[in-house]
PDB file of C-alpha atoms in Angstrom:
ATOM      1  CA  UNK T   1      17.505 -12.232  -6.251  1.00 87.00           C
ATOM      2  CA  UNK T   2      13.775 -11.746  -6.591  1.00 88.00           C
ATOM      3  CA  UNK T   3      13.516 -15.112  -8.475  1.00 90.00           C
ATOM      4  CA  UNK T   4      14.579 -17.052  -5.439  1.00 92.00           C
ATOM      5  CA  UNK T   5      11.763 -17.661  -3.149  1.00 89.00           C
ATOM      6  CA  UNK T   6      13.795 -18.607  -0.213  1.00 91.00           C
ATOM      7  CA  UNK T   7      15.758 -15.258  -0.451  1.00 95.00           C
ATOM      8  CA  UNK T   8      12.360 -13.181  -0.778  1.00 94.00           C
ATOM      9  CA  UNK T   9      11.157 -14.959   2.319  1.00 93.00           C
ATOM     10  CA  UNK T  10      14.229 -14.255   4.369  1.00 94.00           C
ATOM     11  CA  UNK T  11      14.431 -10.600   3.061  1.00 95.00           C
ATOM     12  CA  UNK T  12      10.689  -9.990   3.852  1.00 94.00           C
ATOM     13  CA  UNK T  13      11.003 -11.533   7.293  1.00 92.00           C
ATOM     14  CA  UNK T  14      14.315 -10.196   8.528  1.00 93.00           C
ATOM     15  CA  UNK T  15      15.269  -7.156   6.599  1.00 95.00           C
ATOM     16  CA  UNK T  16      12.291  -5.357   4.828  1.00 95.00           C
ATOM     17  CA  UNK T  17      10.616  -4.324   8.071  1.00 93.00           C
ATOM     18  CA  UNK T  18      13.688  -2.518   9.274  1.00 94.00           C
ATOM     19  CA  UNK T  19      13.718  -0.474   6.024  1.00 94.00           C
ATOM     20  CA  UNK T  20      10.006   0.185   6.249  1.00 95.00           C
ATOM     21  CA  UNK T  21      10.275   1.443   9.770  1.00 94.00           C
ATOM     22  CA  UNK T  22      13.152   3.702   9.269  1.00 95.00           C
ATOM     23  CA  UNK T  23      11.926   5.342   6.084  1.00 95.00           C
ATOM     24  CA  UNK T  24       8.253   5.406   7.350  1.00 94.00           C
ATOM     25  CA  UNK T  25       9.417   7.349  10.502  1.00 95.00           C
ATOM     26  CA  UNK T  26      11.449   9.795   8.467  1.00 95.00           C
ATOM     27  CA  UNK T  27       8.494  10.454   6.194  1.00 95.00           C
ATOM     28  CA  UNK T  28       6.059  10.902   9.014  1.00 94.00           C
ATOM     29  CA  UNK T  29       7.450  14.372   9.838  1.00 94.00           C
ATOM     30  CA  UNK T  30       6.007  15.627   6.481  1.00 93.00           C
ATOM     31  CA  UNK T  31       2.206  16.678   6.551  1.00 91.00           C
ATOM     32  CA  UNK T  32       1.949  15.718   2.687  1.00 92.00           C
ATOM     33  CA  UNK T  33       2.697  12.742   0.737  1.00 94.00           C
ATOM     34  CA  UNK T  34       6.130  13.169  -0.696  1.00 94.00           C
ATOM     35  CA  UNK T  35       5.809  10.029  -2.681  1.00 93.00           C
ATOM     36  CA  UNK T  36       2.926  11.807  -4.679  1.00 94.00           C
ATOM     37  CA  UNK T  37       4.959  14.752  -5.187  1.00 94.00           C
ATOM     38  CA  UNK T  38       7.759  12.609  -6.563  1.00 93.00           C
ATOM     39  CA  UNK T  39       5.190  10.863  -8.930  1.00 92.00           C
ATOM     40  CA  UNK T  40       4.122  14.209 -10.291  1.00 94.00           C
ATOM     41  CA  UNK T  41       7.835  15.270 -10.711  1.00 95.00           C
ATOM     42  CA  UNK T  42       8.656  12.058 -12.572  1.00 94.00           C
ATOM     43  CA  UNK T  43       5.727  12.691 -14.877  1.00 94.00           C
ATOM     44  CA  UNK T  44       6.910  16.125 -15.722  1.00 96.00           C
ATOM     45  CA  UNK T  45      10.541  15.031 -16.268  1.00 95.00           C
ATOM     46  CA  UNK T  46       9.331  12.403 -18.705  1.00 95.00           C
ATOM     47  CA  UNK T  47       7.270  14.930 -20.498  1.00 96.00           C
ATOM     48  CA  UNK T  48      10.374  17.210 -20.831  1.00 95.00           C
ATOM     49  CA  UNK T  49      12.237  14.202 -22.007  1.00 94.00           C
ATOM     50  CA  UNK T  50       9.787  13.619 -24.877  1.00 93.00           C
ATOM     51  CA  UNK T  51       9.897  17.375 -25.804  1.00 93.00           C
ATOM     52  CA  UNK T  52      13.763  17.420 -25.740  1.00 92.00           C
ATOM     53  CA  UNK T  53      13.919  14.149 -27.818  1.00 91.00           C
ATOM     54  CA  UNK T  54      11.930  15.906 -30.581  1.00 91.00           C
ATOM     55  CA  UNK T  55      14.132  19.068 -30.375  1.00 88.00           C
ATOM     56  CA  UNK T  56      17.340  16.728 -30.504  1.00 86.00           C
ATOM     57  CA  UNK T  57      15.966  15.211 -33.746  1.00 86.00           C
ATOM     58  CA  UNK T  58      15.686  18.589 -35.487  1.00 86.00           C
ATOM     59  CA  UNK T  59      18.403  20.670 -33.819  1.00 84.00           C
ATOM     60  CA  UNK T  60      21.113  17.926 -33.067  1.00 77.00           C
ATOM     61  CA  UNK T  61      23.496  19.814 -35.003  1.00 80.00           C
ATOM     62  CA  UNK T  62      23.542  22.695 -32.554  1.00 85.00           C
ATOM     63  CA  UNK T  63      26.292  21.943 -30.071  1.00 85.00           C
ATOM     64  CA  UNK T  64      24.468  23.463 -27.040  1.00 86.00           C
ATOM     65  CA  UNK T  65      21.271  21.494 -27.774  1.00 85.00           C
ATOM     66  CA  UNK T  66      23.189  18.379 -28.320  1.00 86.00           C
ATOM     67  CA  UNK T  67      25.318  18.553 -25.095  1.00 89.00           C
ATOM     68  CA  UNK T  68      22.379  19.368 -22.935  1.00 91.00           C
ATOM     69  CA  UNK T  69      20.244  16.659 -24.473  1.00 90.00           C
ATOM     70  CA  UNK T  70      22.855  14.027 -24.040  1.00 90.00           C
ATOM     71  CA  UNK T  71      23.398  14.989 -20.408  1.00 94.00           C
ATOM     72  CA  UNK T  72      19.764  14.979 -19.712  1.00 94.00           C
ATOM     73  CA  UNK T  73      19.247  11.538 -21.239  1.00 94.00           C
ATOM     74  CA  UNK T  74      22.003  10.197 -19.186  1.00 96.00           C
ATOM     75  CA  UNK T  75      20.615  11.645 -16.006  1.00 96.00           C
ATOM     76  CA  UNK T  76      17.136  10.347 -16.738  1.00 95.00           C
ATOM     77  CA  UNK T  77      18.569   6.791 -17.345  1.00 96.00           C
ATOM     78  CA  UNK T  78      20.475   6.914 -13.996  1.00 97.00           C
ATOM     79  CA  UNK T  79      17.018   7.923 -12.392  1.00 95.00           C
ATOM     80  CA  UNK T  80      15.195   5.088 -14.003  1.00 95.00           C
ATOM     81  CA  UNK T  81      17.860   2.718 -12.858  1.00 96.00           C
ATOM     82  CA  UNK T  82      17.607   3.971  -9.175  1.00 96.00           C
ATOM     83  CA  UNK T  83      13.785   3.713  -9.334  1.00 94.00           C
ATOM     84  CA  UNK T  84      13.988   0.066 -10.525  1.00 95.00           C
ATOM     85  CA  UNK T  85      16.535  -0.620  -7.860  1.00 95.00           C
ATOM     86  CA  UNK T  86      14.444   0.926  -4.878  1.00 94.00           C
ATOM     87  CA  UNK T  87      11.281  -0.677  -6.362  1.00 94.00           C
ATOM     88  CA  UNK T  88      12.974  -4.101  -6.349  1.00 95.00           C
ATOM     89  CA  UNK T  89      13.946  -4.230  -2.891  1.00 95.00           C
ATOM     90  CA  UNK T  90      10.830  -2.242  -1.480  1.00 95.00           C
ATOM     91  CA  UNK T  91       8.179  -4.010  -3.567  1.00 95.00           C
ATOM     92  CA  UNK T  92       9.024  -6.758  -5.870  1.00 95.00           C
ATOM     93  CA  UNK T  93      10.990  -9.037  -3.593  1.00 96.00           C
ATOM     94  CA  UNK T  94       8.315  -8.815  -0.755  1.00 94.00           C
ATOM     95  CA  UNK T  95       5.628  -9.258  -3.237  1.00 94.00           C
ATOM     96  CA  UNK T  96       7.221 -12.471  -4.366  1.00 93.00           C
ATOM     97  CA  UNK T  97       7.712 -14.020  -0.968  1.00 92.00           C
ATOM     98  CA  UNK T  98       5.460 -16.882   0.225  1.00 89.00           C
ATOM     99  CA  UNK T  99       1.756 -15.910   0.731  1.00 87.00           C
ATOM    100  CA  UNK T 100       1.132 -14.673   4.210  1.00 86.00           C
ATOM    101  CA  UNK T 101       4.956 -15.920   5.115  1.00 79.00           C
ATOM    102  CA  UNK T 102       3.545 -19.332   4.984  1.00 77.00           C
ATOM    103  CA  UNK T 103       6.370 -21.699   3.428  1.00 70.00           C
ATOM    104  CA  UNK T 104       4.060 -24.724   3.609  1.00 69.00           C
ATOM    105  CA  UNK T 105       0.776 -23.557   1.842  1.00 70.00           C
ATOM    106  CA  UNK T 106      -2.206 -25.745   1.405  1.00 72.00           C
ATOM    107  CA  UNK T 107      -3.505 -26.083  -2.064  1.00 78.00           C
ATOM    108  CA  UNK T 108      -6.608 -28.076  -1.374  1.00 83.00           C
ATOM    109  CA  UNK T 109      -9.907 -26.945  -2.885  1.00 90.00           C
ATOM    110  CA  UNK T 110     -12.775 -25.849  -0.682  1.00 92.00           C
ATOM    111  CA  UNK T 111     -16.297 -27.228  -0.899  1.00 95.00           C
ATOM    112  CA  UNK T 112     -19.381 -25.355  -1.516  1.00 96.00           C
ATOM    113  CA  UNK T 113     -20.736 -26.445   1.798  1.00 97.00           C
ATOM    114  CA  UNK T 114     -17.561 -24.963   3.527  1.00 96.00           C
ATOM    115  CA  UNK T 115     -18.169 -21.518   1.669  1.00 96.00           C
ATOM    116  CA  UNK T 116     -21.743 -21.576   2.816  1.00 97.00           C
ATOM    117  CA  UNK T 117     -20.745 -22.117   6.450  1.00 97.00           C
ATOM    118  CA  UNK T 118     -18.300 -19.236   6.098  1.00 95.00           C
ATOM    119  CA  UNK T 119     -20.985 -17.053   4.554  1.00 96.00           C
ATOM    120  CA  UNK T 120     -23.526 -17.824   7.392  1.00 97.00           C
ATOM    121  CA  UNK T 121     -20.847 -17.192  10.011  1.00 96.00           C
ATOM    122  CA  UNK T 122     -20.221 -13.681   8.564  1.00 95.00           C
ATOM    123  CA  UNK T 123     -23.675 -12.768   8.343  1.00 96.00           C
ATOM    124  CA  UNK T 124     -24.315 -13.781  12.027  1.00 97.00           C
ATOM    125  CA  UNK T 125     -21.296 -11.706  13.056  1.00 96.00           C
ATOM    126  CA  UNK T 126     -22.448  -8.768  11.010  1.00 96.00           C
ATOM    127  CA  UNK T 127     -25.902  -8.939  12.674  1.00 96.00           C
ATOM    128  CA  UNK T 128     -24.281  -9.241  16.125  1.00 96.00           C
ATOM    129  CA  UNK T 129     -21.954  -6.311  15.662  1.00 96.00           C
ATOM    130  CA  UNK T 130     -24.618  -4.264  14.251  1.00 95.00           C
ATOM    131  CA  UNK T 131     -26.316  -4.146  17.478  1.00 95.00           C
ATOM    132  CA  UNK T 132     -23.121  -3.233  19.470  1.00 96.00           C
ATOM    133  CA  UNK T 133     -22.158  -0.274  17.444  1.00 96.00           C
ATOM    134  CA  UNK T 134     -22.966   3.059  18.938  1.00 95.00           C
ATOM    135  CA  UNK T 135     -25.765   5.033  17.167  1.00 95.00           C
ATOM    136  CA  UNK T 136     -27.359   8.393  17.450  1.00 94.00           C
ATOM    137  CA  UNK T 137     -31.123   9.153  17.907  1.00 92.00           C
ATOM    138  CA  UNK T 138     -31.832   8.628  14.158  1.00 93.00           C
ATOM    139  CA  UNK T 139     -30.108   5.055  14.268  1.00 92.00           C
ATOM    140  CA  UNK T 140     -27.079   6.248  12.264  1.00 93.00           C
ATOM    141  CA  UNK T 141     -23.931   4.562  13.233  1.00 93.00           C
ATOM    142  CA  UNK T 142     -21.534   7.001  15.126  1.00 93.00           C
ATOM    143  CA  UNK T 143     -18.327   6.824  13.337  1.00 91.00           C
ATOM    144  CA  UNK T 144     -14.855   7.446  14.783  1.00 90.00           C
ATOM    145  CA  UNK T 145     -12.500  10.089  13.425  1.00 90.00           C
ATOM    146  CA  UNK T 146      -9.335   9.220  11.359  1.00 89.00           C
ATOM    147  CA  UNK T 147      -6.917   9.410  14.370  1.00 92.00           C
ATOM    148  CA  UNK T 148      -9.085   7.194  16.463  1.00 93.00           C
ATOM    149  CA  UNK T 149      -9.441   4.776  13.712  1.00 93.00           C
ATOM    150  CA  UNK T 150      -5.526   4.700  13.205  1.00 95.00           C
ATOM    151  CA  UNK T 151      -5.105   3.899  16.921  1.00 96.00           C
ATOM    152  CA  UNK T 152      -7.604   1.120  16.777  1.00 96.00           C
ATOM    153  CA  UNK T 153      -6.404  -0.532  13.775  1.00 96.00           C
ATOM    154  CA  UNK T 154      -2.786  -0.329  14.826  1.00 97.00           C
ATOM    155  CA  UNK T 155      -3.646  -2.028  18.056  1.00 96.00           C
ATOM    156  CA  UNK T 156      -5.644  -4.731  16.262  1.00 97.00           C
ATOM    157  CA  UNK T 157      -2.859  -5.505  13.744  1.00 96.00           C
ATOM    158  CA  UNK T 158      -0.352  -5.597  16.691  1.00 95.00           C
ATOM    159  CA  UNK T 159      -2.694  -8.038  18.295  1.00 95.00           C
ATOM    160  CA  UNK T 160      -2.085 -10.571  15.667  1.00 95.00           C
ATOM    161  CA  UNK T 161       1.588  -9.953  15.101  1.00 94.00           C
ATOM    162  CA  UNK T 162       2.383 -13.133  17.341  1.00 92.00           C
ATOM    163  CA  UNK T 163       1.417 -15.222  14.283  1.00 91.00           C
ATOM    164  CA  UNK T 164       2.209 -12.683  11.372  1.00 92.00           C
ATOM    165  CA  UNK T 165       5.437 -11.415  12.848  1.00 91.00           C
ATOM    166  CA  UNK T 166       5.914  -8.780  10.054  1.00 93.00           C
ATOM    167  CA  UNK T 167       3.291  -6.827  11.751  1.00 95.00           C
ATOM    168  CA  UNK T 168       5.530  -5.895  14.548  1.00 93.00           C
ATOM    169  CA  UNK T 169       7.081  -2.375  14.675  1.00 92.00           C
ATOM    170  CA  UNK T 170       6.158   1.074  13.417  1.00 94.00           C
ATOM    171  CA  UNK T 171       2.769   2.120  11.644  1.00 96.00           C
ATOM    172  CA  UNK T 172       2.867   5.292   9.760  1.00 95.00           C
ATOM    173  CA  UNK T 173      -0.330   7.488   9.697  1.00 95.00           C
ATOM    174  CA  UNK T 174      -2.120   7.655   6.250  1.00 95.00           C
ATOM    175  CA  UNK T 175      -1.996  10.735   4.429  1.00 95.00           C
ATOM    176  CA  UNK T 176      -4.971  12.123   2.211  1.00 94.00           C
ATOM    177  CA  UNK T 177      -4.089  11.902  -1.462  1.00 94.00           C
ATOM    178  CA  UNK T 178      -4.132  15.122  -3.519  1.00 92.00           C
ATOM    179  CA  UNK T 179      -5.145  13.104  -6.575  1.00 91.00           C
ATOM    180  CA  UNK T 180      -8.380  11.762  -4.605  1.00 93.00           C
ATOM    181  CA  UNK T 181     -10.735  12.888  -7.378  1.00 94.00           C
ATOM    182  CA  UNK T 182      -8.832  10.609  -9.840  1.00 91.00           C
ATOM    183  CA  UNK T 183      -8.683   7.823  -7.334  1.00 92.00           C
ATOM    184  CA  UNK T 184     -12.510   8.182  -6.673  1.00 93.00           C
ATOM    185  CA  UNK T 185     -12.935   7.898 -10.515  1.00 93.00           C
ATOM    186  CA  UNK T 186     -11.036   4.727 -10.661  1.00 92.00           C
ATOM    187  CA  UNK T 187     -12.682   3.207  -7.412  1.00 91.00           C
ATOM    188  CA  UNK T 188      -9.296   3.143  -5.664  1.00 92.00           C
ATOM    189  CA  UNK T 189      -9.479   3.761  -1.727  1.00 93.00           C
ATOM    190  CA  UNK T 190      -5.665   4.330  -1.225  1.00 93.00           C
ATOM    191  CA  UNK T 191      -2.232   3.086  -2.054  1.00 91.00           C
ATOM    192  CA  UNK T 192       1.242   2.673  -0.531  1.00 93.00           C
ATOM    193  CA  UNK T 193       4.266   4.358  -2.055  1.00 92.00           C
ATOM    194  CA  UNK T 194       7.289   1.801  -2.026  1.00 92.00           C
ATOM    195  CA  UNK T 195       9.768   4.714  -2.466  1.00 93.00           C
ATOM    196  CA  UNK T 196       8.831   6.752   0.632  1.00 95.00           C
ATOM    197  CA  UNK T 197       7.026   4.086   2.521  1.00 95.00           C
ATOM    198  CA  UNK T 198       4.019   6.478   2.892  1.00 96.00           C
ATOM    199  CA  UNK T 199       0.165   5.370   2.938  1.00 95.00           C
ATOM    200  CA  UNK T 200      -2.184   7.614   1.195  1.00 95.00           C
ATOM    201  CA  UNK T 201      -6.003   7.390   1.227  1.00 95.00           C
ATOM    202  CA  UNK T 202      -8.778   8.677  -0.978  1.00 95.00           C
ATOM    203  CA  UNK T 203     -10.341  11.525   1.036  1.00 93.00           C
ATOM    204  CA  UNK T 204     -13.815  10.589  -0.246  1.00 94.00           C
ATOM    205  CA  UNK T 205     -13.480   7.107   1.386  1.00 90.00           C
ATOM    206  CA  UNK T 206     -16.513   6.205   3.352  1.00 90.00           C
ATOM    207  CA  UNK T 207     -15.665   6.364   7.015  1.00 90.00           C
ATOM    208  CA  UNK T 208     -17.092   3.071   7.922  1.00 92.00           C
ATOM    209  CA  UNK T 209     -14.772   1.401   5.325  1.00 93.00           C
ATOM    210  CA  UNK T 210     -11.735   3.545   6.354  1.00 95.00           C
ATOM    211  CA  UNK T 211     -10.413   1.090   9.128  1.00 96.00           C
ATOM    212  CA  UNK T 212     -10.451  -1.872   6.603  1.00 96.00           C
ATOM    213  CA  UNK T 213      -8.789   0.225   4.020  1.00 96.00           C
ATOM    214  CA  UNK T 214      -6.173   1.361   6.683  1.00 97.00           C
ATOM    215  CA  UNK T 215      -5.568  -2.042   7.772  1.00 97.00           C
ATOM    216  CA  UNK T 216      -5.175  -2.984   4.089  1.00 97.00           C
ATOM    217  CA  UNK T 217      -2.629  -0.494   3.173  1.00 97.00           C
ATOM    218  CA  UNK T 218      -0.696  -0.913   6.570  1.00 97.00           C
ATOM    219  CA  UNK T 219      -0.346  -4.583   5.528  1.00 96.00           C
ATOM    220  CA  UNK T 220       1.314  -3.574   2.366  1.00 96.00           C
ATOM    221  CA  UNK T 221       3.575  -1.350   4.401  1.00 95.00           C
ATOM    222  CA  UNK T 222       4.422  -4.406   6.483  1.00 95.00           C
ATOM    223  CA  UNK T 223       5.395  -6.442   3.501  1.00 94.00           C
ATOM    224  CA  UNK T 224       2.266  -8.233   2.654  1.00 95.00           C
ATOM    225  CA  UNK T 225       1.988  -6.803  -0.822  1.00 94.00           C
ATOM    226  CA  UNK T 226      -0.305  -9.250  -2.674  1.00 93.00           C
ATOM    227  CA  UNK T 227      -3.909  -7.836  -2.742  1.00 94.00           C
ATOM    228  CA  UNK T 228      -5.352 -11.152  -1.307  1.00 92.00           C
ATOM    229  CA  UNK T 229      -2.629 -11.108   1.561  1.00 93.00           C
ATOM    230  CA  UNK T 230      -3.713  -7.489   2.482  1.00 95.00           C
ATOM    231  CA  UNK T 231      -7.379  -8.199   2.338  1.00 95.00           C
ATOM    232  CA  UNK T 232      -7.059 -11.301   4.607  1.00 95.00           C
ATOM    233  CA  UNK T 233      -4.764  -9.478   7.152  1.00 96.00           C
ATOM    234  CA  UNK T 234      -7.205  -6.486   7.243  1.00 97.00           C
ATOM    235  CA  UNK T 235     -10.075  -8.899   7.867  1.00 97.00           C
ATOM    236  CA  UNK T 236      -8.274 -10.849  10.654  1.00 96.00           C
ATOM    237  CA  UNK T 237      -7.181  -7.603  12.364  1.00 97.00           C
ATOM    238  CA  UNK T 238     -10.525  -5.683  12.142  1.00 97.00           C
ATOM    239  CA  UNK T 239     -12.745  -8.607  13.293  1.00 96.00           C
ATOM    240  CA  UNK T 240     -10.490  -9.128  16.323  1.00 95.00           C
ATOM    241  CA  UNK T 241     -10.512  -5.346  17.344  1.00 95.00           C
ATOM    242  CA  UNK T 242     -12.038  -4.389  20.771  1.00 94.00           C
ATOM    243  CA  UNK T 243     -13.829  -1.800  18.937  1.00 95.00           C
ATOM    244  CA  UNK T 244     -17.411  -2.771  17.687  1.00 95.00           C
ATOM    245  CA  UNK T 245     -17.217  -0.318  14.759  1.00 96.00           C
ATOM    246  CA  UNK T 246     -13.868  -1.700  13.534  1.00 96.00           C
ATOM    247  CA  UNK T 247     -15.316  -5.215  13.938  1.00 96.00           C
ATOM    248  CA  UNK T 248     -18.421  -4.267  12.047  1.00 96.00           C
ATOM    249  CA  UNK T 249     -16.490  -2.722   9.281  1.00 96.00           C
ATOM    250  CA  UNK T 250     -14.301  -5.861   9.066  1.00 96.00           C
ATOM    251  CA  UNK T 251     -17.157  -8.143   8.678  1.00 96.00           C
ATOM    252  CA  UNK T 252     -18.907  -5.993   6.320  1.00 92.00           C
TER     253      UNK T 252
END
């Protein structure tokens, strides 16, 4: 099914959002990311699989070892198949749908003059919004907390849901990733779990960048799984926010 573009578009527009909303609401009652726990659990199960496979090679004549190993291998095979099934419907199919839900995409090239005009516009907007953001006595931007940023970003994304209809519905709050040190080392700001529909963020993320990161990950949650899609949605939402800090972050 994932190879048929028409089905991918229909599924992403009509079905995926309902699944994301239901699972996202269920997972919101947990303060920690269950998806991250599942990831660690899966790694340990695979490590035990390797150890058991080595034991099976040398001790396969022992009846108890052979029976346990065979049952474990079958169980792991079923788990892998289930993981692939969920991943297909919660990530692969939305990923392969039309870019931004646009079935008639323009393939034209843009000139250097057009890119220059965009660059100049962006610089102008950054300068305008830099004068509108609240600052302390030393001139530093007064940044919002995570909860306020969430409310502003959700409001901004719902504001463009008339054109990008997948953006309607429920938005889960982002949860700090336990593996933030590893994410920081890899320069990753956050990620979305397709199995639990949870959004996580690197706890070391700069607060000025956080609204953009949140909008990016929420875009994934809403079915815009390609990175350029999520970046563009995050830009559109943040730069249309009523809050000057969110707008400033978006243009930056």
